[in-house]
CSV table of C-alpha atoms and ligand atoms in Angstrom, one decimal:
chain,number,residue,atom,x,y,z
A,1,UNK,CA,0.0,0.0,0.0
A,2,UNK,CA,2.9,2.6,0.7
A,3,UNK,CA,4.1,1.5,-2.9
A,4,UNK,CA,1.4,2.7,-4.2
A,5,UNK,CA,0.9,5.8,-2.4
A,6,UNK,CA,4.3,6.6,-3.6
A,7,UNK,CA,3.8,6.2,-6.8
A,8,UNK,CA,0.3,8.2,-6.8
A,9,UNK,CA,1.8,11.3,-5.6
A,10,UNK,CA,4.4,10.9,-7.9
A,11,UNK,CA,1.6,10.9,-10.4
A,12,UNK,CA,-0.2,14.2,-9.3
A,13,UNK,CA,2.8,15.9,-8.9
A,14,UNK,CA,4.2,14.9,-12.4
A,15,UNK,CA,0.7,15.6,-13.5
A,16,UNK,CA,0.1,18.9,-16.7
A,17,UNK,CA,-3.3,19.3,-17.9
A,18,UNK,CA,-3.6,20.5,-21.6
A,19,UNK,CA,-7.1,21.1,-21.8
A,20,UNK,CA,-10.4,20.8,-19.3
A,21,UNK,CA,-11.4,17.5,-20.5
A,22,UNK,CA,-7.6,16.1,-19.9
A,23,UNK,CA,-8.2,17.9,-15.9
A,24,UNK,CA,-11.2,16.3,-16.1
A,25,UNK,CA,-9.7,12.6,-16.5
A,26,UNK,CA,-7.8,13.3,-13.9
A,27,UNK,CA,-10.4,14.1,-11.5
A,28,UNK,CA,-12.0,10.8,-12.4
A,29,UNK,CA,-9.4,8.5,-12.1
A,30,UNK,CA,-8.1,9.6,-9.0
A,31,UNK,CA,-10.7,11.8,-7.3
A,32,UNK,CA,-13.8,10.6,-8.0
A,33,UNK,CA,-15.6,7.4,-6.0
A,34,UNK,CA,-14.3,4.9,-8.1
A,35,UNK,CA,-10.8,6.4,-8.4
A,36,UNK,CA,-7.7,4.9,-7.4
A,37,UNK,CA,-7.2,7.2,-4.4
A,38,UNK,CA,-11.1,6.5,-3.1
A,39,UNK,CA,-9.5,2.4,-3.7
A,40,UNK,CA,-7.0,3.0,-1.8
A,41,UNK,CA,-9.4,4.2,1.1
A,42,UNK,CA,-11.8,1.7,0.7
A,43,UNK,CA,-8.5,-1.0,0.9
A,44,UNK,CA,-7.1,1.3,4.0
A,45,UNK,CA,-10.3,0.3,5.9
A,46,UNK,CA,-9.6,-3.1,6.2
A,47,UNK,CA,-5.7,-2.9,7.8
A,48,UNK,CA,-5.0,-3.5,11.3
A,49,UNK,CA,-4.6,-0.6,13.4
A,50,UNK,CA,-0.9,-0.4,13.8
A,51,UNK,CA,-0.4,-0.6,9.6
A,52,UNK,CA,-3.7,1.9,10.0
A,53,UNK,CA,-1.4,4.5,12.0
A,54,UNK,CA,1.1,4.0,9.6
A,55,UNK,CA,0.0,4.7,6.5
A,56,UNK,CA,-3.1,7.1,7.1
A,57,UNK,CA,-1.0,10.7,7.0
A,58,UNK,CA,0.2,9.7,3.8
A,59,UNK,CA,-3.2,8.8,2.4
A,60,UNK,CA,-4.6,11.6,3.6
A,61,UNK,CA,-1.8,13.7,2.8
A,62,UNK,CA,-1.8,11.9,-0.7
A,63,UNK,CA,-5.7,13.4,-1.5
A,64,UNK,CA,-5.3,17.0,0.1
A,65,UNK,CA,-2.5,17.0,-2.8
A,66,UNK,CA,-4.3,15.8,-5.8
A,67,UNK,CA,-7.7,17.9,-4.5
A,68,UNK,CA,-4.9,20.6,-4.7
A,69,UNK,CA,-3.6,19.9,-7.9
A,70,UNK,CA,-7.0,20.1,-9.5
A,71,UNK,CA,-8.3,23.5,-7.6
A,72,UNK,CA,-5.7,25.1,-8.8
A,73,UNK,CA,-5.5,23.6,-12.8
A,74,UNK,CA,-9.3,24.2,-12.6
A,75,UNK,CA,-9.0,28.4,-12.0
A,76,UNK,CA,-6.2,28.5,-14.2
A,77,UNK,CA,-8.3,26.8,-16.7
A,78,UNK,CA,-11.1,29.8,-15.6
A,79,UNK,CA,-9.2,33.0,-15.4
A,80,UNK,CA,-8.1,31.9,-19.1
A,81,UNK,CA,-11.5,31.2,-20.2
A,82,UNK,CA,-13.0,34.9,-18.8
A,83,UNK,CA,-10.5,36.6,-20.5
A,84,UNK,CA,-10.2,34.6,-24.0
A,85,UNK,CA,-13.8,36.3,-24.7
A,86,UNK,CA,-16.4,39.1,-23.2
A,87,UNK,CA,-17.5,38.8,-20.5
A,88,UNK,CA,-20.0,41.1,-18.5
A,89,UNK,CA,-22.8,42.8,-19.7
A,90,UNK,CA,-20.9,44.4,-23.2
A,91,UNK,CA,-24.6,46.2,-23.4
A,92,UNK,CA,-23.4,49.1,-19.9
A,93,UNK,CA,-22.0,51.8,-21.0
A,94,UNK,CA,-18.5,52.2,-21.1
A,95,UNK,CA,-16.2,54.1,-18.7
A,96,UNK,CA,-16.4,57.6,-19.1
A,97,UNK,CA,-12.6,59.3,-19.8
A,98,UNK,CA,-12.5,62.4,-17.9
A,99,UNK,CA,-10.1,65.2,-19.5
A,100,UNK,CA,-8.4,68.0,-18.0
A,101,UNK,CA,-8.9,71.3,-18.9
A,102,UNK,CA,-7.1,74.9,-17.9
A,103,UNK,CA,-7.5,76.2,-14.3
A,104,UNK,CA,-9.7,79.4,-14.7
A,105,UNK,CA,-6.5,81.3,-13.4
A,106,UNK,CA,-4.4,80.3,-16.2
A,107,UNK,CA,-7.0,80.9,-18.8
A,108,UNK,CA,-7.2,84.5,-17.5
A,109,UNK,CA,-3.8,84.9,-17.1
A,110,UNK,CA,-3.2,83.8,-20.7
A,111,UNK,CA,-5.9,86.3,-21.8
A,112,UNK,CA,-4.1,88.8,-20.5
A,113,UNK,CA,-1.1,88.0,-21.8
A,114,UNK,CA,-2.6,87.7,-25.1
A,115,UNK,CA,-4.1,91.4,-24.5
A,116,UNK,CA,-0.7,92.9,-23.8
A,117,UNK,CA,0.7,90.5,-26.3
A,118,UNK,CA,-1.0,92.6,-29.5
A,119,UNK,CA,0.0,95.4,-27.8
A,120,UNK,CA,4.0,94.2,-28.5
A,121,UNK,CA,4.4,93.5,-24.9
A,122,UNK,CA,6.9,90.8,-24.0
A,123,UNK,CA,6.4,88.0,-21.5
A,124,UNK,CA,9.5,88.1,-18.9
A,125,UNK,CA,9.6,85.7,-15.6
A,126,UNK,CA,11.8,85.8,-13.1
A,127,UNK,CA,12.5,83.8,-10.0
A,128,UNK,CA,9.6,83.2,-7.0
A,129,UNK,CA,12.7,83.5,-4.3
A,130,UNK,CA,14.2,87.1,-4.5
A,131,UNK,CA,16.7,89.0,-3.1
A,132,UNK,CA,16.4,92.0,-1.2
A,133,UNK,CA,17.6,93.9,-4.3
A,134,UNK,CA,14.9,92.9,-6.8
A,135,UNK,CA,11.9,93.1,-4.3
A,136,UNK,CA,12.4,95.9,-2.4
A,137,UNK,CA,15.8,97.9,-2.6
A,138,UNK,CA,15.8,98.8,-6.6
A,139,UNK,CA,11.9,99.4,-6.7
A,140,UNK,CA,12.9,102.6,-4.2
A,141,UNK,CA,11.1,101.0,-1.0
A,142,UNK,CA,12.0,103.1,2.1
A,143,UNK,CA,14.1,101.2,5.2
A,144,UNK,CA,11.1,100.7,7.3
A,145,UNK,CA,8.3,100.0,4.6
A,146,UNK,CA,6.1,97.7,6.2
A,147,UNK,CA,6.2,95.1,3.2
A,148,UNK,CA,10.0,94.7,4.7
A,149,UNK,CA,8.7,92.9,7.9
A,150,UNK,CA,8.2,89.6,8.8
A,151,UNK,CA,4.3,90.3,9.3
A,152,UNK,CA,4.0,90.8,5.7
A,153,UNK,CA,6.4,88.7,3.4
A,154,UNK,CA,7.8,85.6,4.4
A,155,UNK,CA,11.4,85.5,4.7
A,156,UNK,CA,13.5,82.6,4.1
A,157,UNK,CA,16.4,83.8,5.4
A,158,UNK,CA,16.1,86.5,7.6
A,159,UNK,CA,20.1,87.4,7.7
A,160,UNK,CA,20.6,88.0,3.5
A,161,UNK,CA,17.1,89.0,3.4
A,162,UNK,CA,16.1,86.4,0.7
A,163,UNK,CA,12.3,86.5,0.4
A,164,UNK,CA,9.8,85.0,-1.7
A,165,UNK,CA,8.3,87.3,-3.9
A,166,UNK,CA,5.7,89.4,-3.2
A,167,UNK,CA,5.2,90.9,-6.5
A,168,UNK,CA,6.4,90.4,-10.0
A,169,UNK,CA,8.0,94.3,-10.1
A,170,UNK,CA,11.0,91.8,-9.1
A,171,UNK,CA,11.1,90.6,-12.7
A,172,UNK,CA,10.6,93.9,-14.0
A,173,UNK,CA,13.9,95.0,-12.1
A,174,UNK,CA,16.0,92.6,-13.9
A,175,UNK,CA,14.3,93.4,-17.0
A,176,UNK,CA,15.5,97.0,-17.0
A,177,UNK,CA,19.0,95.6,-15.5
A,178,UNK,CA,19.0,93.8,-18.3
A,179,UNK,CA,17.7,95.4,-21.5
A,180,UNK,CA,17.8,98.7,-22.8
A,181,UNK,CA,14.5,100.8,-23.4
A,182,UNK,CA,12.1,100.9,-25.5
A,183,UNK,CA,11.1,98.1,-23.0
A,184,UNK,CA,7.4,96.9,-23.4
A,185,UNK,CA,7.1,94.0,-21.0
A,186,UNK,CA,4.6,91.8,-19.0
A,187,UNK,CA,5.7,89.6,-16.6
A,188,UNK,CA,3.2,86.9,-15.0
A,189,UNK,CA,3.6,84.8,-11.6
A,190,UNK,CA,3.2,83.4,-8.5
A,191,UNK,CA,3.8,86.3,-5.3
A,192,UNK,CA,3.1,85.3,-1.8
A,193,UNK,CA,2.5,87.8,1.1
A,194,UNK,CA,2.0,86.7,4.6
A,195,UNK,CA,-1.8,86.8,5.3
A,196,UNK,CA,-4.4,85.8,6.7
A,197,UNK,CA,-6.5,83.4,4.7
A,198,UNK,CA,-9.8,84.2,3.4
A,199,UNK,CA,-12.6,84.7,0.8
A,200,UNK,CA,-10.7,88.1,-0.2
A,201,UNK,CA,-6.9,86.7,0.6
A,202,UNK,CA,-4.6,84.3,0.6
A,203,UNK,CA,-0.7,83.6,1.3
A,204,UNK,CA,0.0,83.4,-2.4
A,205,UNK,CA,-1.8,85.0,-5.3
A,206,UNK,CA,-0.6,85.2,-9.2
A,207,UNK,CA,0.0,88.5,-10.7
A,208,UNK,CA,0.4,90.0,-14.2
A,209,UNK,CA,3.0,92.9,-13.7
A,210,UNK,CA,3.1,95.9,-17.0
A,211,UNK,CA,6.5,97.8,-17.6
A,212,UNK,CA,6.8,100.2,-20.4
A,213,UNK,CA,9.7,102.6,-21.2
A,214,UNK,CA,10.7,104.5,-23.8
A,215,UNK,CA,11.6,108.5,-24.7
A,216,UNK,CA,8.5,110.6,-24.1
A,217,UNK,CA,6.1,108.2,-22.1
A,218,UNK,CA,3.1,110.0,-20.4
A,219,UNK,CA,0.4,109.3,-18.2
A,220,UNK,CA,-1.9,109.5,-21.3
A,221,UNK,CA,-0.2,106.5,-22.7
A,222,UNK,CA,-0.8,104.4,-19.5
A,223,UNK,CA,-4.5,105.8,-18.9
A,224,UNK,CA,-5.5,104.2,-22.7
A,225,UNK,CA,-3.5,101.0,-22.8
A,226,UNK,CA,-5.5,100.3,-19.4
A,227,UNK,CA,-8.3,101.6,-20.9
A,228,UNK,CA,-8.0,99.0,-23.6
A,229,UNK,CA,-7.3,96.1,-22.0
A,230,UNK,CA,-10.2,96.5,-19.1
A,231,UNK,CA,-12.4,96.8,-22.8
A,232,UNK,CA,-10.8,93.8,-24.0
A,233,UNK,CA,-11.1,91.7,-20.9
A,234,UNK,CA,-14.6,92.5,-19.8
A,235,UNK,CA,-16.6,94.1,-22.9
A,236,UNK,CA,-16.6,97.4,-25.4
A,237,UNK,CA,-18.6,99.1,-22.5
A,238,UNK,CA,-16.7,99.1,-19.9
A,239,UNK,CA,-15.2,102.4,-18.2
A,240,UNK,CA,-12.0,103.2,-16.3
A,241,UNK,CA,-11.5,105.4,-13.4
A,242,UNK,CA,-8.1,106.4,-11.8
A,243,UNK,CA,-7.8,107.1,-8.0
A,244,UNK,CA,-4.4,108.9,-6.6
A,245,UNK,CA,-2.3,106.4,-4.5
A,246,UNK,CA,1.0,105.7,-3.8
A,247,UNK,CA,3.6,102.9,-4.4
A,248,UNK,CA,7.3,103.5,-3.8
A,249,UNK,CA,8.3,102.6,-6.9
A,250,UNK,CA,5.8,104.8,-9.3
A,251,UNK,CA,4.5,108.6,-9.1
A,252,UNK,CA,2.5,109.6,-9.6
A,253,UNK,CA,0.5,106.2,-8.8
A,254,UNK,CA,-3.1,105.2,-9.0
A,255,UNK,CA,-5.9,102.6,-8.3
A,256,UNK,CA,-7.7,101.7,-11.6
A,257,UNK,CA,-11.7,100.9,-11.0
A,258,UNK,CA,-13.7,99.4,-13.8
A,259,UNK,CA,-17.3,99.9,-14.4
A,260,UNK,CA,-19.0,97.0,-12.0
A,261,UNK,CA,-19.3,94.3,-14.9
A,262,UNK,CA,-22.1,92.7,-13.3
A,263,UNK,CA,-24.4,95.5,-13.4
A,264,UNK,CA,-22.8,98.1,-15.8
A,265,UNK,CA,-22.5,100.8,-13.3
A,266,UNK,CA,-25.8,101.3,-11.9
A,267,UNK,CA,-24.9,99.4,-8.3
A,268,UNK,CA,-25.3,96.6,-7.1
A,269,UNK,CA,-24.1,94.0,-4.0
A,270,UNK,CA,-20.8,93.3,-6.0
A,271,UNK,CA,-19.9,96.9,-6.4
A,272,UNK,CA,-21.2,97.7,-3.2
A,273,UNK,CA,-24.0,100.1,-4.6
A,274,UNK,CA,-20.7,102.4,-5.9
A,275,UNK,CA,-20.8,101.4,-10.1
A,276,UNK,CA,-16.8,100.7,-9.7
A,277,UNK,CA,-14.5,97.6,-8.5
A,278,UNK,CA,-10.8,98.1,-8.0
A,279,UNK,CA,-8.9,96.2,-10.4
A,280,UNK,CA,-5.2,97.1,-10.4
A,281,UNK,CA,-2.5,99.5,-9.3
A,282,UNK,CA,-0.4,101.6,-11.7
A,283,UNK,CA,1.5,104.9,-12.2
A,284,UNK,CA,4.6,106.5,-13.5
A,285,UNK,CA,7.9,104.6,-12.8
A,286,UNK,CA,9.8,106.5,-10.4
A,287,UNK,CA,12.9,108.0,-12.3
A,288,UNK,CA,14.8,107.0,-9.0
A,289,UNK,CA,13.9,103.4,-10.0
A,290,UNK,CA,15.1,104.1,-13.6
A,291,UNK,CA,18.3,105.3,-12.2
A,292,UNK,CA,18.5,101.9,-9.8
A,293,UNK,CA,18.7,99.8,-13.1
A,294,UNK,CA,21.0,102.1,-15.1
A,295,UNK,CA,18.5,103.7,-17.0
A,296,UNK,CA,19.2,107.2,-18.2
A,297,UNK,CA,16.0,109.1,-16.2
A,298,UNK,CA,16.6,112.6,-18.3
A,299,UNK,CA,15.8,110.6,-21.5
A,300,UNK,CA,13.4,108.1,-20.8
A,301,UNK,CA,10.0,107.7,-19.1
A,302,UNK,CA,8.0,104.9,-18.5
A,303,UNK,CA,4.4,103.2,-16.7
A,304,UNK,CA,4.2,100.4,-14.6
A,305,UNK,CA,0.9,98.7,-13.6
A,306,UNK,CA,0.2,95.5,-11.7
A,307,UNK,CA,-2.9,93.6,-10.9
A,308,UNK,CA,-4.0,89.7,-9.5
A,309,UNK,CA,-4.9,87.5,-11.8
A,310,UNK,CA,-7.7,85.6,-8.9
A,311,UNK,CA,-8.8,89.2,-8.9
A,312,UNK,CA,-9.4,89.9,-12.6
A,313,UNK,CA,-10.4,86.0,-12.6
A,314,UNK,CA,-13.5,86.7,-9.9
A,315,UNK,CA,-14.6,89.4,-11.4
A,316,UNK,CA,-15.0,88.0,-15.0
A,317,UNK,CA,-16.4,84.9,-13.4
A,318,UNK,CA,-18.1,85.5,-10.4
A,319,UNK,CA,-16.2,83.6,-8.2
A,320,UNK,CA,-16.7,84.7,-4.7
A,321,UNK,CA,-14.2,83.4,-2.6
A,322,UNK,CA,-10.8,83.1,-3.6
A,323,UNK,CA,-9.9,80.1,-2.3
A,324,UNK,CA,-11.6,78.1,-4.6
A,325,UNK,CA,-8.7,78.5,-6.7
A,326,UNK,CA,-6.3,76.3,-4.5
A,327,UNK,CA,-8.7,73.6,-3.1
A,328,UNK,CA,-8.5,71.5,-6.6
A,329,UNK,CA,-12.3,70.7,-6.1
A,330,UNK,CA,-13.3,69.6,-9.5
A,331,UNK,CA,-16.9,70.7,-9.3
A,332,UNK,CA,-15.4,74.2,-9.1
A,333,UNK,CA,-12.6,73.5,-12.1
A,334,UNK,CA,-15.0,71.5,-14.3
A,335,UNK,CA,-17.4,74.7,-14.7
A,336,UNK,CA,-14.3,76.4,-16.7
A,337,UNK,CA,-14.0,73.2,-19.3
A,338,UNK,CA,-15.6,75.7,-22.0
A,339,UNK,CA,-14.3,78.9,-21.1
A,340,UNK,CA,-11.6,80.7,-23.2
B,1,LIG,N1,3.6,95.9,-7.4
B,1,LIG,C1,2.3,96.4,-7.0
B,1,LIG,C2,1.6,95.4,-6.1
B,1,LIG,O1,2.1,94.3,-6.0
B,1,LIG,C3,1.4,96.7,-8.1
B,1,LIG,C4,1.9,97.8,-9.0
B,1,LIG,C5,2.7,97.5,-10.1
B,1,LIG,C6,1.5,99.1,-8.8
B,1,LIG,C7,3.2,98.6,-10.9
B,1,LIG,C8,2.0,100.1,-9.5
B,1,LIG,C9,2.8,99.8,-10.6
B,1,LIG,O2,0.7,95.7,-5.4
């Protein structure tokens, strides 16, 4: 009997199957009630109990094995099956493919650019981590401005005064260090200022940035390129208005409103009941910033204007918080699939 245990298991374990109905003949001959391992029981019964002891592991060990050997050929011989031909319901419809499409910030911010762009403006970028130089020093802001503190721009090293950016003026710095006039130039980014967060601000915002500089520049020019542009981005109707301000690096400097888009001027919860929303600031560059970036002041003039893209981007769309624009929520992206 241990013979021919042997030489069973030998058997299973030599045993291939080529097809079902050769797994099948092997489930008979072994497996099944008249099969040579069910034989084998039928014999064990009869054996004394010492031989009993002796050889009953190995039977039973014998049949796990073969029941083995045919659970697994038999999935093999399944899996194969399922995926040699459909299977399923081929009638459900199939898996949708979902596509990307532009964050509502870059469409705007390529609108602008496309603005400026017919207008022979440049695209310049510049680096998000700045020196003192770039952000603050050549752009003529004052020792104790309070865009130089901690509170307000974050700092990565508070000894060299490297900062990230809080503006894109940076890039217009090196622009000027770097070219010589008639510069028209737009320059388009991430800036990050230390603030609060909320429906109206955030620690990082993107900005479009305007520098243009050549001999005999006026305030004119800068009042009708913005002019143009506010038509271009939010309709032929749409009216400027400039309000006096003050930036270090321009004078004079303004705040440009635009007629409320949502309700053409006559007020309305938007606008606050005033017909205006503020849009971007601007002015004259500073001739003391000219002569930072060895530009010859006597000869030439220039404007400079800078506004947030999330800003220009809510006010086209009608977003009302601006922190829609970082939380990647797709019910919020999705609604821009068609926009241009
Ligand atoms: N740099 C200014 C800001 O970040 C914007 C600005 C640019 C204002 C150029 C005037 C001229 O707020």
């Amino acid at each position: 009997m241990q013979e021919k245990i042997k030489e069973l298991l030998a058997e299973v374990e030599e045993f291939k199957a080529d097809t079902k109905e050769h797994l099948e003949n092997f489930r008979i001959r072994l497996l099944s009630k008249k099969g040579k391992i069910s034989l084998l029981f039928d014999e064990f019964r009869t054996l004394g109990p010492d031989m009993k002891r002796e050889v009953g592991q190995k039977l039973n060990d014998l049949k796990n094995r073969a029941q083995e050997k045919l659970d697994s050929l038999k999935e093999k011989f399944d899996s194969s099956d399922s995926s040699s031909g459909p299977s399923g319901d081929i009638s459900l419809p199939g898996e949708t493919m979902t596509t990307g499409s532009r964050h509502p910030v870059s469409i705007v911010r390529n609108r602008i650019l496309e603005i400026f762009g017919k207008l022979g403006f440049t695209v310049s970028d510049g680096p998000e981590i700045e020196d003192d130089w770039h952000n603050f020093s050549a752009l003529n802001f004052p020792e104790n401005h309070p865009a130089r503190d901690m509170q307000d721009t974050f700092f990565i090293d508070e000894k060299d005064k490297i900062a990230l950016r809080t503006h894109t003026s940076s890039v217009q710095v090196r622009v000027m260090e770097n070219s010589k006039p008639p510069i028209r130039t737009v320059s388009p980014g991430r800036t990050y200022r230390n603030e609060a967060i909320s429906a109206r601000a955030h620690c990082f915002f993107h900005q479009v940035e305007g520098l243009y500089i050549d001999t005999g520049v006026s305030f004119a020019d800068l009042k009708q390129t913005l002019l143009h542009f506010s038509k271009e981005m939010f309709g032929p109707d749409t009216q400027i208005r400039l309000r006096p301000s003050y930036f270090p690096f321009t004078e004079p400097s303004a705040e440009m409103d635009i007629s409320c888009p949502f309700c053409k001027g006559s007020g309305c919860n938007i606008c606050k009941g005033s017909g205006w929303v503020e849009i971007l600031g601007c002015g004259m560059v500073d001739p003391a910033v000219l002569d930072n970036c060895k530009i010859d002041s006597t000869r030439y003039s220039g404007f400079a204007f800078g506004m947030g893209i999330e800003r220009v981007t809510m006010l086209k769309y009608r977003v009302n918080d601006l922190r829609l624009f970082s939380e990647n929520d797709k019910r919020f992206l999705e609604q821009f699939k068609s926009a241009l």
